[in-house]
Tab-separated table of C-alpha atoms in Angstrom:
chain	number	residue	atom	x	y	z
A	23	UNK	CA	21.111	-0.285	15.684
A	24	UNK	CA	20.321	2.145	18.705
A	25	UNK	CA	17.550	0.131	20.872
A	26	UNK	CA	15.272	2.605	22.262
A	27	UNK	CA	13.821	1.310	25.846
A	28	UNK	CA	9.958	0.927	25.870
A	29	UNK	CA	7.542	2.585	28.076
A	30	UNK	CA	4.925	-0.177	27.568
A	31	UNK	CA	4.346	-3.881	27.675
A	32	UNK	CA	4.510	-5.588	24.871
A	33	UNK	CA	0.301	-6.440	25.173
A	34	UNK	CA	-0.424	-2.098	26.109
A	35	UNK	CA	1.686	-1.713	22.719
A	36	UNK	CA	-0.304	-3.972	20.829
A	37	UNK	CA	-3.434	-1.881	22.061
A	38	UNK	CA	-1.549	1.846	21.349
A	39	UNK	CA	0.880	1.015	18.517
A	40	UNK	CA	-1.435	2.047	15.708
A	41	UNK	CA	1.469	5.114	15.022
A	42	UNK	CA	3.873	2.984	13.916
A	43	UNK	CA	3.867	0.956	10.971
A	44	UNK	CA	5.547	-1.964	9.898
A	45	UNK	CA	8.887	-3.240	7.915
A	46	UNK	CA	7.466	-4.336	4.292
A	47	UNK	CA	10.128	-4.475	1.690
A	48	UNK	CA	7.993	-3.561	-1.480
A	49	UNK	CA	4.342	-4.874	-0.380
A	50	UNK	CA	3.205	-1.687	1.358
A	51	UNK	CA	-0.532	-1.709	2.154
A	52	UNK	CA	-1.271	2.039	1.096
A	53	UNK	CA	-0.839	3.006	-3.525
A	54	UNK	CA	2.473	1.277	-4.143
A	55	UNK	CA	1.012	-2.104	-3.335
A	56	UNK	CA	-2.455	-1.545	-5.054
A	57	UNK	CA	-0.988	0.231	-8.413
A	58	UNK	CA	1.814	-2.485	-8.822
A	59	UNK	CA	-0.622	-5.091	-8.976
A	60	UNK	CA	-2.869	-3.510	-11.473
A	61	UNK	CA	-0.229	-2.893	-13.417
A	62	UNK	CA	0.919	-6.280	-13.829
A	63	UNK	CA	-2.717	-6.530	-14.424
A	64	UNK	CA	-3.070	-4.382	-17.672
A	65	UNK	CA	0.086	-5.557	-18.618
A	66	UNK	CA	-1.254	-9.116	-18.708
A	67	UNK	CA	-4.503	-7.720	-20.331
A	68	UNK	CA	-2.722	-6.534	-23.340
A	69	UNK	CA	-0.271	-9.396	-24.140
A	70	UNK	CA	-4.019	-11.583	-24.281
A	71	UNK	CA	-5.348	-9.182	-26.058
A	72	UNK	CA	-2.409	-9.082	-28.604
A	73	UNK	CA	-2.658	-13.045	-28.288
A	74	UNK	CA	-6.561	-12.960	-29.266
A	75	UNK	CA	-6.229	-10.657	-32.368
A	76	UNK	CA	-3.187	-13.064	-33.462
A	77	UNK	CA	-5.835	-16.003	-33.004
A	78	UNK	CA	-7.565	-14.793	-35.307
A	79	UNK	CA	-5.618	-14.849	-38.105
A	80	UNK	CA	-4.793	-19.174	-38.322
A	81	UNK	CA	-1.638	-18.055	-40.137
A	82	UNK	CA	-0.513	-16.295	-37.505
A	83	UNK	CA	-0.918	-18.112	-35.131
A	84	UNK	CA	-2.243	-21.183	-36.216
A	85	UNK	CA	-5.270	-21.596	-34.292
A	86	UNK	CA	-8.759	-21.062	-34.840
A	87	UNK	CA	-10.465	-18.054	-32.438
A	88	UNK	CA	-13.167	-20.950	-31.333
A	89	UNK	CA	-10.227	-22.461	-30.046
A	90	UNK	CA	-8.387	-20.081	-28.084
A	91	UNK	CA	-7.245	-20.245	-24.615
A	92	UNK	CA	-9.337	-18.577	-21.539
A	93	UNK	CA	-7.159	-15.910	-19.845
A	94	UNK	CA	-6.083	-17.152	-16.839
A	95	UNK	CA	-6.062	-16.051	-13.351
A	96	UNK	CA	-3.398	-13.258	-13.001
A	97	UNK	CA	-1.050	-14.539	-10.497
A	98	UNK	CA	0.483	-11.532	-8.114
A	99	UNK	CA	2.399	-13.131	-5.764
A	100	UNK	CA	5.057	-10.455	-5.855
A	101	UNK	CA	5.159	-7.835	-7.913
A	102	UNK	CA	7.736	-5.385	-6.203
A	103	UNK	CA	10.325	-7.831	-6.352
A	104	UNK	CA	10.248	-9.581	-9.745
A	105	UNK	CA	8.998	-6.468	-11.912
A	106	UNK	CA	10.836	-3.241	-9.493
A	107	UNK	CA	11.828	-0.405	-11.922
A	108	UNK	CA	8.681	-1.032	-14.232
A	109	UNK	CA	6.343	-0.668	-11.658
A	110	UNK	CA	7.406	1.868	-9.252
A	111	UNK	CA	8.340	3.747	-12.658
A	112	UNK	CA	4.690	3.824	-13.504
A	113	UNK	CA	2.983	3.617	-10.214
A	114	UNK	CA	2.455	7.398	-9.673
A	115	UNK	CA	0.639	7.611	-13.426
A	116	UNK	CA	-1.803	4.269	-12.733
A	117	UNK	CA	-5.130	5.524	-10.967
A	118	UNK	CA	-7.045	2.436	-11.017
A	119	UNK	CA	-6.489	-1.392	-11.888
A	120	UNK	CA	-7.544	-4.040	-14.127
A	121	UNK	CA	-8.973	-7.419	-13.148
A	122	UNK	CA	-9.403	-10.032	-15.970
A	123	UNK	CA	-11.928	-12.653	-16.146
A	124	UNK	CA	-10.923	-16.253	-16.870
A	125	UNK	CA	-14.511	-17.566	-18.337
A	126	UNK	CA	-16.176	-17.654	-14.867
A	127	UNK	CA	-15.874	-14.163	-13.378
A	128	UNK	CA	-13.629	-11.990	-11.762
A	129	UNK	CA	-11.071	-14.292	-9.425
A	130	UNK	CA	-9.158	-12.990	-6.705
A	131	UNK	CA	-8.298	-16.114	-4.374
A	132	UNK	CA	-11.591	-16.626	-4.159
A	133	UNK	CA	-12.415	-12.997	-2.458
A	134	UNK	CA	-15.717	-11.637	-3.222
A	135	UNK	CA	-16.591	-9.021	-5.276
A	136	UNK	CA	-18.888	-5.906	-5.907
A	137	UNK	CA	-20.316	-2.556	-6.605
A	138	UNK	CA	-17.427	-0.296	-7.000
A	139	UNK	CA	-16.483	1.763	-3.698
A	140	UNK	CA	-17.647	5.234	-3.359
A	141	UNK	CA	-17.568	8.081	-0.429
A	142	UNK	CA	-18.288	11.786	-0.188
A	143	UNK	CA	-15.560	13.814	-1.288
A	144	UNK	CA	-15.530	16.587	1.018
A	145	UNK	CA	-13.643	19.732	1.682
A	146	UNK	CA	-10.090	20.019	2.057
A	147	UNK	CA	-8.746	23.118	3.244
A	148	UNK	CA	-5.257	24.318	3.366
A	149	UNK	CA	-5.858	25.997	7.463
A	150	UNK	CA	-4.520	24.121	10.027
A	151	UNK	CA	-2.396	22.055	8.187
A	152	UNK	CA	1.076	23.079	10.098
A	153	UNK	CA	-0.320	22.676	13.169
A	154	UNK	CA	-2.196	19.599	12.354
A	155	UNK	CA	1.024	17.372	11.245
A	156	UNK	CA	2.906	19.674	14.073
A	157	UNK	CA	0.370	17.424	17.008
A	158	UNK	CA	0.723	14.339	15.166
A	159	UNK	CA	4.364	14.849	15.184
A	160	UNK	CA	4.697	15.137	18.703
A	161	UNK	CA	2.641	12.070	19.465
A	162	UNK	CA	4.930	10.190	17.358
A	163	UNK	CA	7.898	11.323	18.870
A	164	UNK	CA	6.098	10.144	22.167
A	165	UNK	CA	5.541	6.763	21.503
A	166	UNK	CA	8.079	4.016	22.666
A	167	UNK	CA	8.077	0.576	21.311
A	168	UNK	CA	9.876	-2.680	21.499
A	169	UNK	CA	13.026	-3.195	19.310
A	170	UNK	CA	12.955	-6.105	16.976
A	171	UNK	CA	15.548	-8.969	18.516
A	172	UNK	CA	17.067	-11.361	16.378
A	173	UNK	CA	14.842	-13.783	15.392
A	174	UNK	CA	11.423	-11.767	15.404
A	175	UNK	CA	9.435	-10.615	13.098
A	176	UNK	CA	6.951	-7.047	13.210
A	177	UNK	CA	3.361	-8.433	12.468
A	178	UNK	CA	0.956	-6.110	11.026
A	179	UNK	CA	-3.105	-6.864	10.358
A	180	UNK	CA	-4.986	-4.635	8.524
A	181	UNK	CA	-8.769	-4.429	6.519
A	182	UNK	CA	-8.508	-3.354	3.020
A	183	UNK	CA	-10.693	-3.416	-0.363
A	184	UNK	CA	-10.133	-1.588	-3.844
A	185	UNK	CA	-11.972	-0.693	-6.624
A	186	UNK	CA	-11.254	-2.185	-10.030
A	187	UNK	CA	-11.964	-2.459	-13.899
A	188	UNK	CA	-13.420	-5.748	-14.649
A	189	UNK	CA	-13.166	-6.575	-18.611
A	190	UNK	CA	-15.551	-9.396	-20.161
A	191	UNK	CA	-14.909	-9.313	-23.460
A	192	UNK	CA	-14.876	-6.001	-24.790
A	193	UNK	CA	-17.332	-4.752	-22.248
A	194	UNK	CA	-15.755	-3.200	-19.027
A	195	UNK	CA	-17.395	-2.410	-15.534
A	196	UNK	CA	-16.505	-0.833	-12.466
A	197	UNK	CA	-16.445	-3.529	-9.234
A	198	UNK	CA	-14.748	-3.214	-5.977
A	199	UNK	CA	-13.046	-6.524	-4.179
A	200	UNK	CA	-14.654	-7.002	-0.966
A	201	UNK	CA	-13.116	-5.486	2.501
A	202	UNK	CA	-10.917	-8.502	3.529
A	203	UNK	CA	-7.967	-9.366	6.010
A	204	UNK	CA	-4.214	-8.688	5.266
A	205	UNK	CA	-1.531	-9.733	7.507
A	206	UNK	CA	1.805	-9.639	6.818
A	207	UNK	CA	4.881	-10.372	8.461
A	208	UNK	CA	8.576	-8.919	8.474
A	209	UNK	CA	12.230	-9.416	9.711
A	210	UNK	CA	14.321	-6.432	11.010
A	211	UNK	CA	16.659	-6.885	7.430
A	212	UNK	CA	13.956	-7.374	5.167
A	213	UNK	CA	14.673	-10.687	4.042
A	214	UNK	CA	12.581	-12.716	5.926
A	215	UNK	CA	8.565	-12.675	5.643
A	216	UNK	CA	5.371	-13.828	5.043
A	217	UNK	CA	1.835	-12.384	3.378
A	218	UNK	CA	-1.458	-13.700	3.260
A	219	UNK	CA	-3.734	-11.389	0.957
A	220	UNK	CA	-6.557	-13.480	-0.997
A	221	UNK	CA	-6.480	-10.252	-3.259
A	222	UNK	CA	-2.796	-10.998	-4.128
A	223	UNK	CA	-2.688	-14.393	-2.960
A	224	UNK	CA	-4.169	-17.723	-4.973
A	225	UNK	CA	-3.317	-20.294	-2.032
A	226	UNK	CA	-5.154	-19.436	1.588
A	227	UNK	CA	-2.092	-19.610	3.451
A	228	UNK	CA	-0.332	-16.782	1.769
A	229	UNK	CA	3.012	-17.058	0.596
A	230	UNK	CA	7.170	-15.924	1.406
A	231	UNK	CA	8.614	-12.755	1.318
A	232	UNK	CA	11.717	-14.283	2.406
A	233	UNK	CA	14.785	-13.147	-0.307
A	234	UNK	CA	16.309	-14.345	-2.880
A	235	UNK	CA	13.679	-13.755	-5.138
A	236	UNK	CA	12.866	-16.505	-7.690
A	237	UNK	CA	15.242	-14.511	-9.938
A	238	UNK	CA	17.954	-14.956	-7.127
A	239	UNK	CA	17.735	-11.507	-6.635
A	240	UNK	CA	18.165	-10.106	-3.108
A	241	UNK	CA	16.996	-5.867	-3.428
A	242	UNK	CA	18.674	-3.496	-1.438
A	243	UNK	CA	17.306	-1.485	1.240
A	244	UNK	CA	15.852	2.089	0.431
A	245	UNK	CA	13.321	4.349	1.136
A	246	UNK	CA	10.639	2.619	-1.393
A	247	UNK	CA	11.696	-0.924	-0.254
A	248	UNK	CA	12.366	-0.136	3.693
A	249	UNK	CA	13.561	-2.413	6.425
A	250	UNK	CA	13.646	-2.041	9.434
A	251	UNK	CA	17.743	-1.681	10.188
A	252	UNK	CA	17.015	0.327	7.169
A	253	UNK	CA	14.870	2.853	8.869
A	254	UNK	CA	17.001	3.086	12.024
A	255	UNK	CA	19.761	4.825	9.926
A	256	UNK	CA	17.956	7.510	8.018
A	257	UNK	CA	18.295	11.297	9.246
A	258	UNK	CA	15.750	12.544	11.297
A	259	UNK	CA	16.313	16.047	10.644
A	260	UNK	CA	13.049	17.261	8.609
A	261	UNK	CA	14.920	19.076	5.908
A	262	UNK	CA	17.723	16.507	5.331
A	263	UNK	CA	15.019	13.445	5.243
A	264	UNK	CA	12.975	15.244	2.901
A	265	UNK	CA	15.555	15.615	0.670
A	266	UNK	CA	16.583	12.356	0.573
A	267	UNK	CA	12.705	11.350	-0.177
A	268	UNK	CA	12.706	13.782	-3.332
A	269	UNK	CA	16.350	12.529	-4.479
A	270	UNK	CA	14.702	8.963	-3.918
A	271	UNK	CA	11.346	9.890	-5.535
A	272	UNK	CA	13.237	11.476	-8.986
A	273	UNK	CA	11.668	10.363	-11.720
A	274	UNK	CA	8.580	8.572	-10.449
A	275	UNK	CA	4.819	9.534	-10.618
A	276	UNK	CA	3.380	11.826	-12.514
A	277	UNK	CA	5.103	14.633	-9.928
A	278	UNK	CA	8.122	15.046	-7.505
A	279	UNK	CA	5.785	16.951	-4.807
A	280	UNK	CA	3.106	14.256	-5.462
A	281	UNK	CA	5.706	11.101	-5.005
A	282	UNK	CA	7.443	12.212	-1.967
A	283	UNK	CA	4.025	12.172	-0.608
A	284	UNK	CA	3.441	9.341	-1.728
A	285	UNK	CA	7.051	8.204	-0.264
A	286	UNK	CA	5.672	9.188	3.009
A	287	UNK	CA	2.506	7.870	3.003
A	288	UNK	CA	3.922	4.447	1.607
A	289	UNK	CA	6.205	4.524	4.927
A	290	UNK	CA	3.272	5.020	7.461
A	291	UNK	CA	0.966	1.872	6.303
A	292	UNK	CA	3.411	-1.011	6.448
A	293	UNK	CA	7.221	-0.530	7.742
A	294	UNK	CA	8.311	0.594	11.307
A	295	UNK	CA	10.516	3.298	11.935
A	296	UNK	CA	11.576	4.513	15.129
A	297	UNK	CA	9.472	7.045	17.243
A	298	UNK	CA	11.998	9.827	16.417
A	299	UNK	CA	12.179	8.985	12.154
A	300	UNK	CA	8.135	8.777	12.529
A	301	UNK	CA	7.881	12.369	14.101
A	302	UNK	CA	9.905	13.511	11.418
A	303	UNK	CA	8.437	11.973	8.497
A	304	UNK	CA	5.155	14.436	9.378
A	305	UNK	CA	6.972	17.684	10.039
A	306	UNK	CA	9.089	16.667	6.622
A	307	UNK	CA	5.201	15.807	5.041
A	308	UNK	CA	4.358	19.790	6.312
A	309	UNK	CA	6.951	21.032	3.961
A	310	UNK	CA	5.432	19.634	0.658
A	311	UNK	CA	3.321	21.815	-1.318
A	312	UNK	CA	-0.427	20.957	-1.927
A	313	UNK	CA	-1.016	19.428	1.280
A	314	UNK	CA	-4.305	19.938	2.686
A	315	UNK	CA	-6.975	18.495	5.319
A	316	UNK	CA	-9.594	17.008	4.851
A	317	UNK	CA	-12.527	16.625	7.917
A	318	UNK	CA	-14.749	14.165	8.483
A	319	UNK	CA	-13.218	10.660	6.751
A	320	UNK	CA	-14.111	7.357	7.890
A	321	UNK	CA	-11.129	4.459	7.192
A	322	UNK	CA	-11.725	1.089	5.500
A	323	UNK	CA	-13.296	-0.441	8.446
A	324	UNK	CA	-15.534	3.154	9.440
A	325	UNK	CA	-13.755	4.964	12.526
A	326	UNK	CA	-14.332	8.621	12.033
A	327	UNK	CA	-11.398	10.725	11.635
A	328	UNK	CA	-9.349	13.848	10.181
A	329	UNK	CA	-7.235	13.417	6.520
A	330	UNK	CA	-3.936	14.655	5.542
A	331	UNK	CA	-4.047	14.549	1.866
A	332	UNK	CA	-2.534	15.561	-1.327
A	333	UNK	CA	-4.328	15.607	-4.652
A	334	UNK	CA	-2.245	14.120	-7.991
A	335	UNK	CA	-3.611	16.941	-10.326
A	336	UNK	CA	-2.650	14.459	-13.409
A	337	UNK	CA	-4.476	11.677	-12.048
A	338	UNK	CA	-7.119	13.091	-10.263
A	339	UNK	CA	-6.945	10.949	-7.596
A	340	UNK	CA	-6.220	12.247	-3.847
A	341	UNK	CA	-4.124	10.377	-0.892
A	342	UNK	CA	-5.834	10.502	2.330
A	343	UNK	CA	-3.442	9.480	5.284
A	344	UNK	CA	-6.549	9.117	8.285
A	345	UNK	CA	-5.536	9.884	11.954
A	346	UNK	CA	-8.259	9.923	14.841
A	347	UNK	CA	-9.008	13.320	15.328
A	348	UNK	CA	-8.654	13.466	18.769
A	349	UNK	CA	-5.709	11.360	19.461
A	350	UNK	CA	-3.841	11.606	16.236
A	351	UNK	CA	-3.525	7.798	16.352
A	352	UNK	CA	-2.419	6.991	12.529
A	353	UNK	CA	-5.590	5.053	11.247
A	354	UNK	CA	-5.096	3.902	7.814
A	355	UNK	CA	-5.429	5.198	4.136
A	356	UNK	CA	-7.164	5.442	1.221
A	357	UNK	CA	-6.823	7.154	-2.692
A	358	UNK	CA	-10.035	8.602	-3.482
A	359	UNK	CA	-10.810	9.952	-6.840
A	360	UNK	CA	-11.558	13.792	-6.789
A	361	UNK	CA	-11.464	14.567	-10.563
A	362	UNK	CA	-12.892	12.743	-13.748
A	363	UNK	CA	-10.292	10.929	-15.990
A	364	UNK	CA	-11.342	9.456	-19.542
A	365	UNK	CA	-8.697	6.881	-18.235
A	366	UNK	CA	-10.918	3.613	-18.658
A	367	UNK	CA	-13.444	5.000	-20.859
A	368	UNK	CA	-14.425	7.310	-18.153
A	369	UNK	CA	-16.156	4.864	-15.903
A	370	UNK	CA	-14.067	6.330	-13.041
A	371	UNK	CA	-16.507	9.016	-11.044
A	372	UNK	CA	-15.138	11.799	-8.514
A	373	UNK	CA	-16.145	10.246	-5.653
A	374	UNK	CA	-15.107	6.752	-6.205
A	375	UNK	CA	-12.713	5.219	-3.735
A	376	UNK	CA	-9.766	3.249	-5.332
A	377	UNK	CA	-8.001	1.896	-2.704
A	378	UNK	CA	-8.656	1.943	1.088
A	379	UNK	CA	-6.734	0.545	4.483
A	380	UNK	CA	-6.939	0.287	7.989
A	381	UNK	CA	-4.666	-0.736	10.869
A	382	UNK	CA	-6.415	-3.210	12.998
A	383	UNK	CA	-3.110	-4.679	14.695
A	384	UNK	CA	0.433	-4.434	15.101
A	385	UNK	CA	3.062	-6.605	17.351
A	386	UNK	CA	6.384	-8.129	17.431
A	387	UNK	CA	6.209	-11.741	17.483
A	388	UNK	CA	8.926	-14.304	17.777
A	389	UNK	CA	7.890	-16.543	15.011
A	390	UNK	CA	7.155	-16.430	11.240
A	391	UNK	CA	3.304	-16.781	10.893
A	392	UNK	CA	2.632	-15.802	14.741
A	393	UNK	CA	-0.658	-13.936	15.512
A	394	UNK	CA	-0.731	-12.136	18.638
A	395	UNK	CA	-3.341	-13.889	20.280
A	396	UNK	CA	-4.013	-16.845	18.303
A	397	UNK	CA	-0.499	-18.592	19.235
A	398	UNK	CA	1.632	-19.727	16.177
């Protein structure tokens, strides 16, 4: 691993390091995370559902439907790792979860819910585009940052909140889980880390990352599970690393245009790849077809800013990766739903914001659970 000398303190990067994200092995903040979960989710849904109808019949199942078990909370503690091939199989065609209700509401580690989430759309346009990704290429390439020693771990913080389906009974509604606190923690290999999400999470403090699995399993490295070390060996020749993102991206979502993307975007919220990978990852994002702008966004927690976005035609959904106009700092990102879908009887409106992120802090700290700031 090539250590690249940094330009800054380790407290100025805290304040500037917004560009660079951080190592996640399959938990990224941006639509992997959120459409692995709600999968889980519906698959859940339908084995109770299958369950219920069976309860019905007492010779089936031999239990009365008066009798029948409440759904339980839907446990999530990690998806990428104990379901892998099923979920990033299907993440691309998912546009919005499910949330099930155990008898007393909607649970999600006690996080509140609401209304669902909703924005104005506005116009993308396909001028400027180049040149856009060309500036926030450069200030990537620019930025220096401290290399992960042995021992340390890359902390990231962000704000996030999504939009659901929340099913009681047969009827269904549209909520949102409230804007809440992420923070997650990583090793340079990937097999060492930490998450607290009460969206994901049912215990407060969050729970390991750290491999073997509880299969025993211990994933490999690649572009939609990323490590750090990973990152450091990838190509950063535009044309050669997008390759490698479509060859990666083959036979996932609902398009290969639409998944490398996605690939991309995935990369920018939660892993950490060196200044010179980063610049290339945008001028590599330039070359996919469909990729627009989109002015005047606000992230999850409201700074203004400019979009690079693609819209998944099939899903009618659009990624927004957010960048302060001005600076080009990397703000966060959201999916926001640009067409109407009869998926979920149609109770998803253009305009309705499915999942959204933003960066607050990143740092390398030289314990598990370290906050910059707080101490250990």
């Amino acid at each position: 691993m090539k250590a690249t000398p940094s330009r800054q303190s380790p407290a100025e990067w805290e304040e500037t390091a917004l560009l660079l994200p951080q190592t996640a092995r399959d938990l990224p903040t941006g639509r992997h995370q959120f459409h692995k979960e709600r999968l889980m989710a519906r698959i859940q849904q339908d084995i109770q559902q299958n369950d219920m109808q069976q309860g019905d019949n007492p010779t089936t199942t031999g239990m009365p439907s008066t009798t029948r078990p409440k759904a339980g909370r839907l446990r999530l503690p990690r998806p990428a790792i104990t379901f892998p091939a099923l979920a990033l199989a299907l993440a691309g065609a998912v546009t919005l979860g499910t949330v099930l209700n155990d008898g007393n509401g909607v649970r999600a580690g006690g996080l509140a819910t609401g209304p669902a989430l909703t924005t104005q759309l506005g116009t993308p346009t396909t001028k400027g585009v180049p040149q856009l990704l060309d500036e926030i290429s450069l200030v990537a390439a620019e930025t220096r940052n401290p290399v992960i020693k042995p021992g340390q771990y890359v902390y990231i913080e962000s704000k996030s909140a999504d939009t659901y389906v929340r099913y009681d009974g047969d009827k269904a509604s549209l909520e949102s889980h409230a804007l809440h606190r992420r923070q997650i923690w990583q090793s340079a290999d990937g097999t060492k880390g930490w998450l607290i999400d009460p969206a994901v999470n049912d215990d407060p403090e969050g729970e390991t990352l750290s491999l073997p699995d509880e299969q025993g399993n211990t994933p490999v490295a690649g572009l939609n599970n990323p490590s750090y070390d990973f990152l450091t060996k990838l190509t950063t020749d535009p044309d050669k690393l997008l390759t490698m993102i479509y060859k990666a991206a083959e036979g996932h979502g609902n398009s290969p245009d639409q998944q490398a993307f996605t690939t991309i975007g995935d990369l920018l919220g939660e892993s950490y790849p060196p200044a010179e990978l980063y610049s290339a990852l945008f001028k590599a994002a330039a070359k996919i077809p469909g990729v627009v702008v989109v002015p005047n966004v606000k992230d999850a927690i409201g700074r203004p800013g400019v979009a690079v976005a693609r819209l998944d035609e099939t899903s009618g959904a659009r990624e927004e990766w957010i960048f302060d106009a001005k600076s080009h700092v990397f703000l966060g990102q959201r999916q926001v739903q640009v067409k109407a879908t009869s998926e979920d009887g149609g109770l998803v409106k253009p305009g309705t914001i499915n999942y959204t992120s933003a960066i607050v802090k990143r740092a390398v700290v030289d314990g598990m659970r370290e906050v910059p700031g707080e101490g250990s």
